[in-house]
Coordinates of C-alpha atoms and ligand atoms in Angstrom, one line a residue:
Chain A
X301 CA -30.7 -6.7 -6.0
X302 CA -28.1 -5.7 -4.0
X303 CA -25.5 -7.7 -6.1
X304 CA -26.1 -5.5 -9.3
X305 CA -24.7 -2.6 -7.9
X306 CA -21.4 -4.2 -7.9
X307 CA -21.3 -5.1 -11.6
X308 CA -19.0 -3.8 -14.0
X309 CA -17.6 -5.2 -17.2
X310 CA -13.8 -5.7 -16.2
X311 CA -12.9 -9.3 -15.6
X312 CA -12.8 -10.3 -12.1
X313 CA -9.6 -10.7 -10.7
X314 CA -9.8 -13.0 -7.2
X315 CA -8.1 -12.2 -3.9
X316 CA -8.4 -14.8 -1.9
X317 CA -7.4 -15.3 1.6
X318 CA -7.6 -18.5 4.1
X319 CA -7.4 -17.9 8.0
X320 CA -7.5 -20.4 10.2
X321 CA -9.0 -20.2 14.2
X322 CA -7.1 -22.4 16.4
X323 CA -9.5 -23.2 19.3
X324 CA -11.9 -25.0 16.8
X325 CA -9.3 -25.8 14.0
X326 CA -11.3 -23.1 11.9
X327 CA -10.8 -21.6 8.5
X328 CA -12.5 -18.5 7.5
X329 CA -12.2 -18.0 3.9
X330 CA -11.7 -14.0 2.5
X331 CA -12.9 -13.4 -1.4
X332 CA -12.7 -10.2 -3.2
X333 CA -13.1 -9.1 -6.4
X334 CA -10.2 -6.5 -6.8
X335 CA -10.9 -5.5 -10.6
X336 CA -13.9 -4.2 -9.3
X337 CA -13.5 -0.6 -8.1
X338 CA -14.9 -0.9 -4.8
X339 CA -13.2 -4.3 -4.4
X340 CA -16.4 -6.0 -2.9
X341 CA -15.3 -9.0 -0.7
X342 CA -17.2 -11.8 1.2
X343 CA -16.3 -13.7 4.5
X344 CA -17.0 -17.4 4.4
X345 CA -17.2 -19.2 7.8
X346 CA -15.9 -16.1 10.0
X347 CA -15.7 -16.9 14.1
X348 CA -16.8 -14.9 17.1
X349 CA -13.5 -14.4 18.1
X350 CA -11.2 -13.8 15.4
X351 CA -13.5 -11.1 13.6
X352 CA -11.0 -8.4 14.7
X353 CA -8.7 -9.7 12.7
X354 CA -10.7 -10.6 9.9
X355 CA -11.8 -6.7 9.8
X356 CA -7.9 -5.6 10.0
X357 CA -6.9 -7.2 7.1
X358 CA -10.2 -6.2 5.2
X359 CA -9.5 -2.7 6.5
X360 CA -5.7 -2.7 5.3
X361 CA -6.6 -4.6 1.6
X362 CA -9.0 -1.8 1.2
X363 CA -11.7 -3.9 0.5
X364 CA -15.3 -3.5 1.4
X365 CA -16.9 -6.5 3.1
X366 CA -20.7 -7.4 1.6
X367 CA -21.2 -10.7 2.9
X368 CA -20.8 -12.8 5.4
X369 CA -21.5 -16.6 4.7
X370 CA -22.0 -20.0 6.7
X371 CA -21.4 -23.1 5.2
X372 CA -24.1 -24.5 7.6
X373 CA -25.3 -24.0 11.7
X374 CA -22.3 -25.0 13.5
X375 CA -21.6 -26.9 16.8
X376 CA -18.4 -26.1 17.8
X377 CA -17.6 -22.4 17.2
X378 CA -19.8 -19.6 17.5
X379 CA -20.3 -17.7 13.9
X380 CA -18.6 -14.2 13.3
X381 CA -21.9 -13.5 10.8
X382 CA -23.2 -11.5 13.9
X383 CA -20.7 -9.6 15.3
X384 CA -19.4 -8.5 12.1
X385 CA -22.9 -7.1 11.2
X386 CA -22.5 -5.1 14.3
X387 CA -19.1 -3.7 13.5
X388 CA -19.5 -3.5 9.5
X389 CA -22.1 -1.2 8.1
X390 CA -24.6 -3.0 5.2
X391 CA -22.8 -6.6 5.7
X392 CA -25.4 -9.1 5.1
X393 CA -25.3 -12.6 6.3
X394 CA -26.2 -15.6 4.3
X395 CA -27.3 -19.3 5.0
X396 CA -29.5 -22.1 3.9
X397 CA -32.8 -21.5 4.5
X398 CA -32.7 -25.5 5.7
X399 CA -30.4 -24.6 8.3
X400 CA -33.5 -23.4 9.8
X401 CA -31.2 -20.3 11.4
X402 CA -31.9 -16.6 11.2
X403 CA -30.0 -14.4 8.3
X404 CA -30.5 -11.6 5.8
X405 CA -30.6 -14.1 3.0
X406 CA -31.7 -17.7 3.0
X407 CA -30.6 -19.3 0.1
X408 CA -32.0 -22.1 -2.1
X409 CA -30.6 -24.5 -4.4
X410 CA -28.6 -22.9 -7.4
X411 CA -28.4 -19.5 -5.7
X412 CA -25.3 -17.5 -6.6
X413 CA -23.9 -14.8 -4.1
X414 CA -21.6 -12.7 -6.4
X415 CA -18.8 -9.6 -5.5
X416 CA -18.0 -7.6 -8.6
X417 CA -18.1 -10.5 -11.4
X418 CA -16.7 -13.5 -9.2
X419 CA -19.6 -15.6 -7.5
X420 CA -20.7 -18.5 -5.6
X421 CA -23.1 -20.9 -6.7
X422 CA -24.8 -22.5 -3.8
X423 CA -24.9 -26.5 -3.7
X424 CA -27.0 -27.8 -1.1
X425 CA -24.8 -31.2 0.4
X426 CA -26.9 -32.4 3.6
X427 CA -25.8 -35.0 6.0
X428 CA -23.7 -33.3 8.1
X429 CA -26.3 -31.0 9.2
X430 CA -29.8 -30.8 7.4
X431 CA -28.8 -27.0 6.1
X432 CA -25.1 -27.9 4.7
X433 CA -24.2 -25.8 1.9
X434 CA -21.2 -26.2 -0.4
X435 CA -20.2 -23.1 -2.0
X436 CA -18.9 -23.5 -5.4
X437 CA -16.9 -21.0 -7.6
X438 CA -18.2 -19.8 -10.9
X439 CA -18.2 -22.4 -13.9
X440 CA -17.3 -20.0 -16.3
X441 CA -14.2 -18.8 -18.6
X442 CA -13.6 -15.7 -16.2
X443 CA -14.0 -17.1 -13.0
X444 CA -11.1 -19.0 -11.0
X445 CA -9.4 -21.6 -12.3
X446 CA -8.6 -24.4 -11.3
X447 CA -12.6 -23.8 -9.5
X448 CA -12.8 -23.8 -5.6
X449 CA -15.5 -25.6 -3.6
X450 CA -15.8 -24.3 -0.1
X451 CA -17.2 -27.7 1.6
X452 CA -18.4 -26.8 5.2
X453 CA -18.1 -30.1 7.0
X454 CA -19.8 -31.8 4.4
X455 CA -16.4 -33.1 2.7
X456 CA -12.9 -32.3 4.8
X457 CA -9.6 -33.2 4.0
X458 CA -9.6 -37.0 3.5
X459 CA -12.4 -37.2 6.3
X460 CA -16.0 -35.7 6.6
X461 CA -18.2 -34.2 9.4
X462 CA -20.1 -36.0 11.7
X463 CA -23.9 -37.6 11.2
X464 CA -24.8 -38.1 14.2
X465 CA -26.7 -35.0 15.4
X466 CA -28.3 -31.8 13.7
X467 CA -30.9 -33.7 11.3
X468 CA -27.5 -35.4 9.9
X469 CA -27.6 -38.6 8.0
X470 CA -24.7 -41.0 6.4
X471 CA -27.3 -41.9 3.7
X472 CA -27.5 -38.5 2.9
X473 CA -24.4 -37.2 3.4
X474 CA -22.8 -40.1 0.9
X475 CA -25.1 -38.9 -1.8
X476 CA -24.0 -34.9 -1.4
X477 CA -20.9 -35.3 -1.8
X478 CA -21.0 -38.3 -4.4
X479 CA -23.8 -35.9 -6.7
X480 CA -22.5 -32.3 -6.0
X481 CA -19.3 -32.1 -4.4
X482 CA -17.5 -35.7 -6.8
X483 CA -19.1 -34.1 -9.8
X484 CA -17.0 -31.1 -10.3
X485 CA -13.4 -31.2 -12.2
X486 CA -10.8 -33.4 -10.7
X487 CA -8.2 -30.3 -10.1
X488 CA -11.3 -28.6 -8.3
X489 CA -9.6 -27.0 -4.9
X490 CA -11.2 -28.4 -1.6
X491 CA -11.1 -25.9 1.1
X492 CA -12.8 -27.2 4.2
X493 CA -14.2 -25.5 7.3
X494 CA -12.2 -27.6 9.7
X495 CA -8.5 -29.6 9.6
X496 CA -7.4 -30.9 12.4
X497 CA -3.9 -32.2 11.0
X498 CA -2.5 -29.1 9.2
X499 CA -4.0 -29.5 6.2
X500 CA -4.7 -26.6 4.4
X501 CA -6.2 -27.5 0.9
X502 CA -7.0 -30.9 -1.2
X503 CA -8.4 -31.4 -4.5
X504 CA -11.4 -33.3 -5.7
X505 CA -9.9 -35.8 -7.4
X506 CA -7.2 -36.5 -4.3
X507 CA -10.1 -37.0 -2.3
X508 CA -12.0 -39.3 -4.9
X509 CA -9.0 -41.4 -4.7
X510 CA -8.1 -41.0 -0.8
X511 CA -10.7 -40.0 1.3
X512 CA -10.8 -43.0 3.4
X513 CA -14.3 -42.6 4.2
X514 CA -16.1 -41.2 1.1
X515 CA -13.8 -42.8 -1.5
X516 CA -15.8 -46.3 -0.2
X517 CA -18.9 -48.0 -1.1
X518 CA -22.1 -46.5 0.4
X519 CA -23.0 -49.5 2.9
X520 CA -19.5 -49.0 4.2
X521 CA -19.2 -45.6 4.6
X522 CA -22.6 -45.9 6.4
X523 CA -20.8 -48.8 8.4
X524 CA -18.2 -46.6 9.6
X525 CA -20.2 -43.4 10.4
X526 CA -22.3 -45.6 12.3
X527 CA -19.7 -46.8 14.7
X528 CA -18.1 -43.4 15.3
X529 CA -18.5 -43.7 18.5
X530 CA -17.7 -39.8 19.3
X531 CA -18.2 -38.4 22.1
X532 CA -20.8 -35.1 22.9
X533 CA -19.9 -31.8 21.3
X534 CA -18.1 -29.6 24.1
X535 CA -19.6 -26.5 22.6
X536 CA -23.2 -27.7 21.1
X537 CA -25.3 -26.7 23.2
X538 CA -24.0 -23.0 23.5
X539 CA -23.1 -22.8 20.1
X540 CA -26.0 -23.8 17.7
X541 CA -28.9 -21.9 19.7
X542 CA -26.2 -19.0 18.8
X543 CA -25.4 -19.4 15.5
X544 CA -29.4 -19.8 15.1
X545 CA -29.5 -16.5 15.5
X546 CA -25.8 -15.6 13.8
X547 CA -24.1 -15.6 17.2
X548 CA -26.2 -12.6 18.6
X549 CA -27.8 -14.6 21.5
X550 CA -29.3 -12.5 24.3
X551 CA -28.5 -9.0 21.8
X552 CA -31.5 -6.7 21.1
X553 CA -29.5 -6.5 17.9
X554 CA -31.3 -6.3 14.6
X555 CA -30.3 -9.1 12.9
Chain B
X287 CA 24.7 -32.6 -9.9
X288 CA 21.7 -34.3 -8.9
X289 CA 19.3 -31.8 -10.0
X290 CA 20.4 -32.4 -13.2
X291 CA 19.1 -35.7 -13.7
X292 CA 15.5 -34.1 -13.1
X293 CA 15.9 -31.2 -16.0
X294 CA 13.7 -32.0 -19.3
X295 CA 12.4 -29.4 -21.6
X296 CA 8.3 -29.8 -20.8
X297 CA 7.3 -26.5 -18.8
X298 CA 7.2 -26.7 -15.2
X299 CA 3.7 -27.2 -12.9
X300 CA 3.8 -26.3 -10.2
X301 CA 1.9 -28.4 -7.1
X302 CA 1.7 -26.8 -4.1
X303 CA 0.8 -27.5 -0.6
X304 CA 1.1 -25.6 2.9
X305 CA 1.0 -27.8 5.5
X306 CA 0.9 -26.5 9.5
X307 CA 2.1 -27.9 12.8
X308 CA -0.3 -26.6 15.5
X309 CA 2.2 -26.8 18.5
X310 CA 5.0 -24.9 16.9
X311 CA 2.4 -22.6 14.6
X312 CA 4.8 -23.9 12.0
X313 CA 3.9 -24.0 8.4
X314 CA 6.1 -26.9 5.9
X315 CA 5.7 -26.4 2.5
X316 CA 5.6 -28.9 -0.1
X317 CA 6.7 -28.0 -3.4
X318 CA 6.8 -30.3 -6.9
X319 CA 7.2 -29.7 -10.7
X320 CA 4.2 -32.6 -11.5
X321 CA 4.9 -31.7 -15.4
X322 CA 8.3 -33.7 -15.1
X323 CA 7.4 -37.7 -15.4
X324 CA 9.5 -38.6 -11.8
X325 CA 7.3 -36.0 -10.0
X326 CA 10.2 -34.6 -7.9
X327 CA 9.5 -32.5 -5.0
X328 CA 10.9 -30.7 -1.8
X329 CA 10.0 -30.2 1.6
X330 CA 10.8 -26.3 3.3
X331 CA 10.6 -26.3 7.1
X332 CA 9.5 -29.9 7.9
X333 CA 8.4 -30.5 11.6
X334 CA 9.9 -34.1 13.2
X335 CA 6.4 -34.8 14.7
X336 CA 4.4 -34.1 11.1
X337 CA 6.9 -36.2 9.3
X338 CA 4.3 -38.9 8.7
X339 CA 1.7 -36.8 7.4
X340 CA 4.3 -35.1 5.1
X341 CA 5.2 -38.6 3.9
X342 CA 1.6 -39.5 3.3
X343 CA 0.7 -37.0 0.7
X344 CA 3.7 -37.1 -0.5
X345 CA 3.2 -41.1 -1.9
X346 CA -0.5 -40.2 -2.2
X347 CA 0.2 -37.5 -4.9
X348 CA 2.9 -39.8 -6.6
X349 CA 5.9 -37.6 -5.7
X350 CA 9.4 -38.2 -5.5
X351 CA 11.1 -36.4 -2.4
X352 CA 14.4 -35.6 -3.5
X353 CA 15.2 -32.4 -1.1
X354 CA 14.7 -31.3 2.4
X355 CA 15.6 -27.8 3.4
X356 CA 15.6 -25.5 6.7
X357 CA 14.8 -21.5 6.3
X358 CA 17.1 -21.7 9.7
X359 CA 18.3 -23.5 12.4
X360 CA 14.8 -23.2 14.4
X361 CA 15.1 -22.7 18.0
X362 CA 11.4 -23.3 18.7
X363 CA 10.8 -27.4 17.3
X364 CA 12.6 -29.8 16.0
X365 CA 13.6 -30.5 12.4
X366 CA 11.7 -33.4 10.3
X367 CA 15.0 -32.9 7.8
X368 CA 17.1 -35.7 9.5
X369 CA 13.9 -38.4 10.3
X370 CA 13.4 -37.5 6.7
X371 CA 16.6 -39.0 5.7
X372 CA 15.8 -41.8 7.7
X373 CA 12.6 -42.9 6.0
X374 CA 13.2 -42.1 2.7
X375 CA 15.7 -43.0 0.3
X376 CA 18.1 -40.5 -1.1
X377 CA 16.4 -37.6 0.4
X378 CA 19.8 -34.9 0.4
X379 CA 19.2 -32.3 2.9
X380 CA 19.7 -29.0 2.4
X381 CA 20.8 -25.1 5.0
X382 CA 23.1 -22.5 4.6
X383 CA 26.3 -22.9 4.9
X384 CA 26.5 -20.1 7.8
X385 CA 23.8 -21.9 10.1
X386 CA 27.0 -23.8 11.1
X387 CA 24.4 -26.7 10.8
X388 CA 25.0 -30.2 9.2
X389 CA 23.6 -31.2 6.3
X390 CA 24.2 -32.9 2.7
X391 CA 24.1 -29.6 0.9
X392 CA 25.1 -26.5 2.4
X393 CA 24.0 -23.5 0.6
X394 CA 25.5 -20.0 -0.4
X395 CA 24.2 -16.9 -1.8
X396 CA 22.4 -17.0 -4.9
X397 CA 22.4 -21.0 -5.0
X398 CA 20.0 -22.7 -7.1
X399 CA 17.5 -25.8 -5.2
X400 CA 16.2 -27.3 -8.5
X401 CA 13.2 -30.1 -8.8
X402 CA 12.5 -30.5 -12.2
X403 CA 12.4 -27.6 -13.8
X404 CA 11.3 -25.2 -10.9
X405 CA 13.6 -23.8 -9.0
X406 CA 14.2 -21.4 -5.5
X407 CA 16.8 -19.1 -5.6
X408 CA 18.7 -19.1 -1.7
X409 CA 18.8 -15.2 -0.3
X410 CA 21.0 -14.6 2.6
X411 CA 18.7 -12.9 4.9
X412 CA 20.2 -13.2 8.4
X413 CA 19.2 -11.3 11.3
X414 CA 17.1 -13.8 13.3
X415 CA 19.7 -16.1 13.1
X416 CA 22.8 -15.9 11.6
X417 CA 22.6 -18.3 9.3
X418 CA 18.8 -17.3 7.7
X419 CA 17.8 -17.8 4.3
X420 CA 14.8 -16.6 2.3
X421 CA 14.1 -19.2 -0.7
X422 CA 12.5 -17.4 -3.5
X423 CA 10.9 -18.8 -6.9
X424 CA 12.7 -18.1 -10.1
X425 CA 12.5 -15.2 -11.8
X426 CA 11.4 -16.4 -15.4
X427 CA 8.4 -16.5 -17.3
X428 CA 7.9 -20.4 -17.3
X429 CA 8.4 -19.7 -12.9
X430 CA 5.5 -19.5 -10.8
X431 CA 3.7 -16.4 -11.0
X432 CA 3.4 -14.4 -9.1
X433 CA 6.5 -15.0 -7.1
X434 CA 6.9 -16.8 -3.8
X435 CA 8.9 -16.1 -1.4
X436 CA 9.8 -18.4 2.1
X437 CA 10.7 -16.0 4.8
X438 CA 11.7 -18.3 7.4
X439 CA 11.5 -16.3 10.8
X440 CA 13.3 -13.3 9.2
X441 CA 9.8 -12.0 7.5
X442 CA 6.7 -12.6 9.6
X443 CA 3.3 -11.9 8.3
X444 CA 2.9 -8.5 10.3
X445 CA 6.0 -9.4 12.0
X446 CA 9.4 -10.7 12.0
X447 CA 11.5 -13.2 14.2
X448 CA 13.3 -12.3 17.7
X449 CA 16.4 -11.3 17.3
X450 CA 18.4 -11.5 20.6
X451 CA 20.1 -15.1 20.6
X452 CA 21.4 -17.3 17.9
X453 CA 24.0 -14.7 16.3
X454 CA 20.3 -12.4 16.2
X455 CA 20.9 -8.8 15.1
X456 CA 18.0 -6.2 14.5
X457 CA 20.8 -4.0 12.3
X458 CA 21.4 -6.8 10.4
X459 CA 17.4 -8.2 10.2
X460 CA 16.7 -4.8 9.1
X461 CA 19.4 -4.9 6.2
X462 CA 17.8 -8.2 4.8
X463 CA 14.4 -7.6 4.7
X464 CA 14.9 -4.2 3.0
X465 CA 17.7 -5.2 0.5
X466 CA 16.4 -9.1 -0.6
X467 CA 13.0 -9.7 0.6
X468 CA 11.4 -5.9 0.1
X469 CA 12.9 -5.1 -3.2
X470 CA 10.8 -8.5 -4.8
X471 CA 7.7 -7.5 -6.8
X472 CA 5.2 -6.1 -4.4
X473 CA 2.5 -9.0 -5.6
X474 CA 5.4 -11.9 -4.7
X475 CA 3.4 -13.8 -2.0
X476 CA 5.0 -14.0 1.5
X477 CA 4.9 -17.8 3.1
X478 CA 6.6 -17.9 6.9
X479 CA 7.9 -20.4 8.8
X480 CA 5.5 -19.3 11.7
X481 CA 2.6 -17.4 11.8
X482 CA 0.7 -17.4 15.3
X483 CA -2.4 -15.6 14.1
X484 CA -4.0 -17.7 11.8
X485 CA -2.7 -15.7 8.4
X486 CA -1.5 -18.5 6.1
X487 CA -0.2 -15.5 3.6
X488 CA 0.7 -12.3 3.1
X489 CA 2.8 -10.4 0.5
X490 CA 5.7 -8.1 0.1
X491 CA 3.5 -5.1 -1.0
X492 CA 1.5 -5.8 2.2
X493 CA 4.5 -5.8 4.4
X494 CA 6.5 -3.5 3.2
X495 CA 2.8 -1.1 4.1
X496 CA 1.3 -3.2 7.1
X497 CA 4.0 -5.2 8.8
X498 CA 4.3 -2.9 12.3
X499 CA 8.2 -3.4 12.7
X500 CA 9.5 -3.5 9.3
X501 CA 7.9 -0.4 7.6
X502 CA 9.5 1.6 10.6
X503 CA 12.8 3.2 10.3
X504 CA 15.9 1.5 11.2
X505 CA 16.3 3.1 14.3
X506 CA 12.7 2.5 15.7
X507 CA 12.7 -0.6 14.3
X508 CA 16.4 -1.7 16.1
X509 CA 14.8 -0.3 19.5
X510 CA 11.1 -2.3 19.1
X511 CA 13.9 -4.9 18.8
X512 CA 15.7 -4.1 21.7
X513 CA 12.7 -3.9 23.9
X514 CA 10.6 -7.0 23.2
X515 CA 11.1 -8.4 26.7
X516 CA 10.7 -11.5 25.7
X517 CA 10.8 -14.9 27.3
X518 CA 13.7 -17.3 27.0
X519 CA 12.5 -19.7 24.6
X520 CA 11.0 -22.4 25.9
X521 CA 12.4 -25.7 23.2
X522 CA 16.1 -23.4 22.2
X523 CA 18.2 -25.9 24.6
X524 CA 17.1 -29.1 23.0
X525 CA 16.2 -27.8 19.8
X526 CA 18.9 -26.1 18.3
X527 CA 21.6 -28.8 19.6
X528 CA 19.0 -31.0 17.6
X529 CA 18.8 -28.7 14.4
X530 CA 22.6 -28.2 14.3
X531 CA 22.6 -32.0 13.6
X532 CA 19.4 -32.7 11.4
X533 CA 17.4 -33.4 14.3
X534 CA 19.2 -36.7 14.7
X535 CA 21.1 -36.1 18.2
X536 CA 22.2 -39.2 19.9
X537 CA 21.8 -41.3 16.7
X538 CA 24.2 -42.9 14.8
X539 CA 22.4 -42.5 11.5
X540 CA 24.8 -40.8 8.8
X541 CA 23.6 -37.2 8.2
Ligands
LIG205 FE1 -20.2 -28.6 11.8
LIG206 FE1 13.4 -19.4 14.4

C-alpha cells in the first residue's frame, strides 16, 4: 500500500498545525511526521477556500502532503479534498465509505491512515451525519501523547452537531460518542471541526464533565436535540451534493 | 510578593488554552501550573466581550485567576483586564511600565509573572507601540518545552503590527524582533495577539525564514513600513483611552 513506502524505523516526531476558516468557524487540522525523511503530512477537514493557504505553509514546512481527510459530508463549507487534488500531485482523499461520497479511499471501521510512523485510526461515530468519522491518534508508546481525537461534528467543544438532517440521529449520535469518543483517556485532546466561541481545543474528560449536552442522560440529550429548533442550513444544498463528489461539482476532473 | 505564596517544590504542569475573539481576530491565552494544589493561572490579552467565556473555563477547570496581563495597550478592542478585576476577586493586573497604562503591576525588563512554579519572563519589544512587551516561558529544564513566546502585535505570524501611531517606530520594531524575539531557540513556538488568517501558531525558526517583513533588511523592512497606506484604525479613539485605564473608563471602580 501506499502507506508502506513512508515507513522507516525512526520514531515519529508530530508536527501539528490547527487553522481555522472563518466564514464557517472551520478548523483544518495539518499532521506530519517530520522524523520521517520526506516529512509525509495529512490535511484533515481542509476548505475550498483557504487551500492556498494550506499549501503555503505545506510548501514553506517542506512537507509533502499525502492525504487529505473528511471527518464526514459537510453542510456548511465546501471540502478542500478536491481542489487540493487538483493543485497537489498523488494527494489522495479519504472518507467513510458510509458517507456515501466519492474519494480515493473509503474507509471502514478500525482503518488507520498513517504518515511516516504516526497514524489515525478511524472510529466510526454516526449521528451527526450517517458517515461521521472520528479520527483518533495512535494508542501506542511512540505516538502522541496526551492522544488527539479529531471529532468532526460528532463531539464539539461542550456542544455537538446537529441530528436533524443527513441520515443523523440523537439515539445514535449519544451512543458514538458515549462508546468511542468517552472511552479514550481523560487527558485525550478534543479538536473539533467547528467552534463558534473561540474555542480552540478541550479534553475528554472536560467534556465528560461539561458538555452540557452529552454529559446528560440519553432521554435527555434526545430531549434537547429534539427541540433544537434550528433553522435550514444556508449552504446545504450547494454544499453536500459538492462535497459528494470532494467539492469538484460540474469539473471533468478525475477524482 | 504575591507570587510567592504560590511557589512549592512539585514540578510545574503546564495547562494551556488559546482562546480567540472573532471580531478583533484576537487570540487570549490561558495559562496555569495544575501541578500546584491552588491551580493558579493567568490570562494574556483578554477581550472585554469574551470575559465570560474566559471566566467559564476558568471555574470549569478548577483554576485560580490570580493575574491579567496586556502584550500592549491595544488600539483595535478593548481590554477584558479591568472587567476582570471586577468579577473576580484579587485578580492584580499586569503592562509595562512604558505603556503609560494603569495597572496593579507595571512591569520592566526582565520581570518575572510567576503562577506556581511557571513563569514568563517580560521582553521589552516596542515598536508597534511604545510600550510592547513579548512574554516568554522560562528558560529551565522543569519550563515548558519547547519555549513559548507571546508576541503581542510586535511579531505577527507572517507579519508584524503597524507601526505609525501609538509612539510606533519601524527602526525600533525592527530592533526588537531581531535582538529579543529572533535570537529564542528557533523551535520556541510564536502565539500573537492577532492573527487574521486563520494560523493559530507559528515559530521563531519559521519567521525568522517566512515572515515577509521581518526577514528583510532594515531598510526594506523600515520602507514596507513606511508604505502600508493603511486605514486609520477603526476602534483606536475609544479603545486606547479605554486600555490606558483597564478598560474601565467612566467607572469608578478602583483599578
Ligand atoms: Fe457537519
Ligand atoms: Fe495593537
Amino acid at each position: 500500500s501506499s502507506s508502506e513506502a513512508f515507513a522507516t524505523t525512526s520514531p515519529p516526531k508530530l508536527l501539528f498545525r490547527q487553522l481555522f476558516e472563518k466564514e464557517s468557524s472551520t478548523y483544518t487540522y495539518l499532521i506530519s511526521d517530520i522524523a520521517h525523511p520526506d516529512k509525509p503530512a495529512m490535511l484533515i477537514d481542509p476548505v475550498d477556500t483557504t487551500v492556498d493557504r494550506d499549501i503555503a505553509v505545506i510548501n514553506e514546512l517542506g512537507l509533502k502532503l499525502v492525504y487529505a481527510l473528511n471527518t464526514h459530508c459537510h453542510a456548511d463549507h465546501i471540502t478542500g479534498t478536491g481542489v487540493l487534488k487538483t493543485k497537489v500531485p498523488d494527494v489522495r482523499s479519504i472518507i467513510a465509505r458510509t458517507s456515501l461520497a466519492k474519494a480515493d479511499i473509503l474507509l471502514e471501521k478500525g482503518d488507520r491512515i498513517r504518515v511516516g510512523n504516526l497514524y489515525l485510526e478511524a472510529r466510526p461515530t454516526p449521528g451527526h451525519t450517517s458517515g461521521c468519522i472520528t479520527y483518533v491518534t495512535g494508542d501506542a508508546p511512540d505516538q502522541p501523547q496526551p492522544m488527539m481525537a479529531f471529532t468532526g461534528d460528532a463531539l464539539l467543544i461542550r456542544g455537538c452537531g446537529r441530528t436533524d438532517f443527513q441520515g443523523g440521529s440523537s439515539e445514535k449520535l449519544y451512543k458514538s460518542v458515549h462508546s468511542q469518543i468517552f472511552t479514550l483517556p481523560n487527558d485525550t485532546l478534543v479538536y473539533p471541526a467547528h467552534d463558534y466561541k473561540g474555542y480552540t481545543v478541550s479534553t475528554v474528560g472536560e467534556e465528560k464533565l461539561f458538555n452540557p449536552r452529552l454529559s446528560q442522560d440519553k432521554e435527555t440529550f434526545k430531549n434537547i436535540m429534539g427541540n433544537l429548533n434550528l433553522p435550514y442550513p444556508k449552504l446545504i444544498d450547494i454544499a453536500v451534493p459538492a462535497n459528494l463528489v470532494c467539492g469538484l461539482q460540474g469539473q471533468d476532473s478525475k477524482i
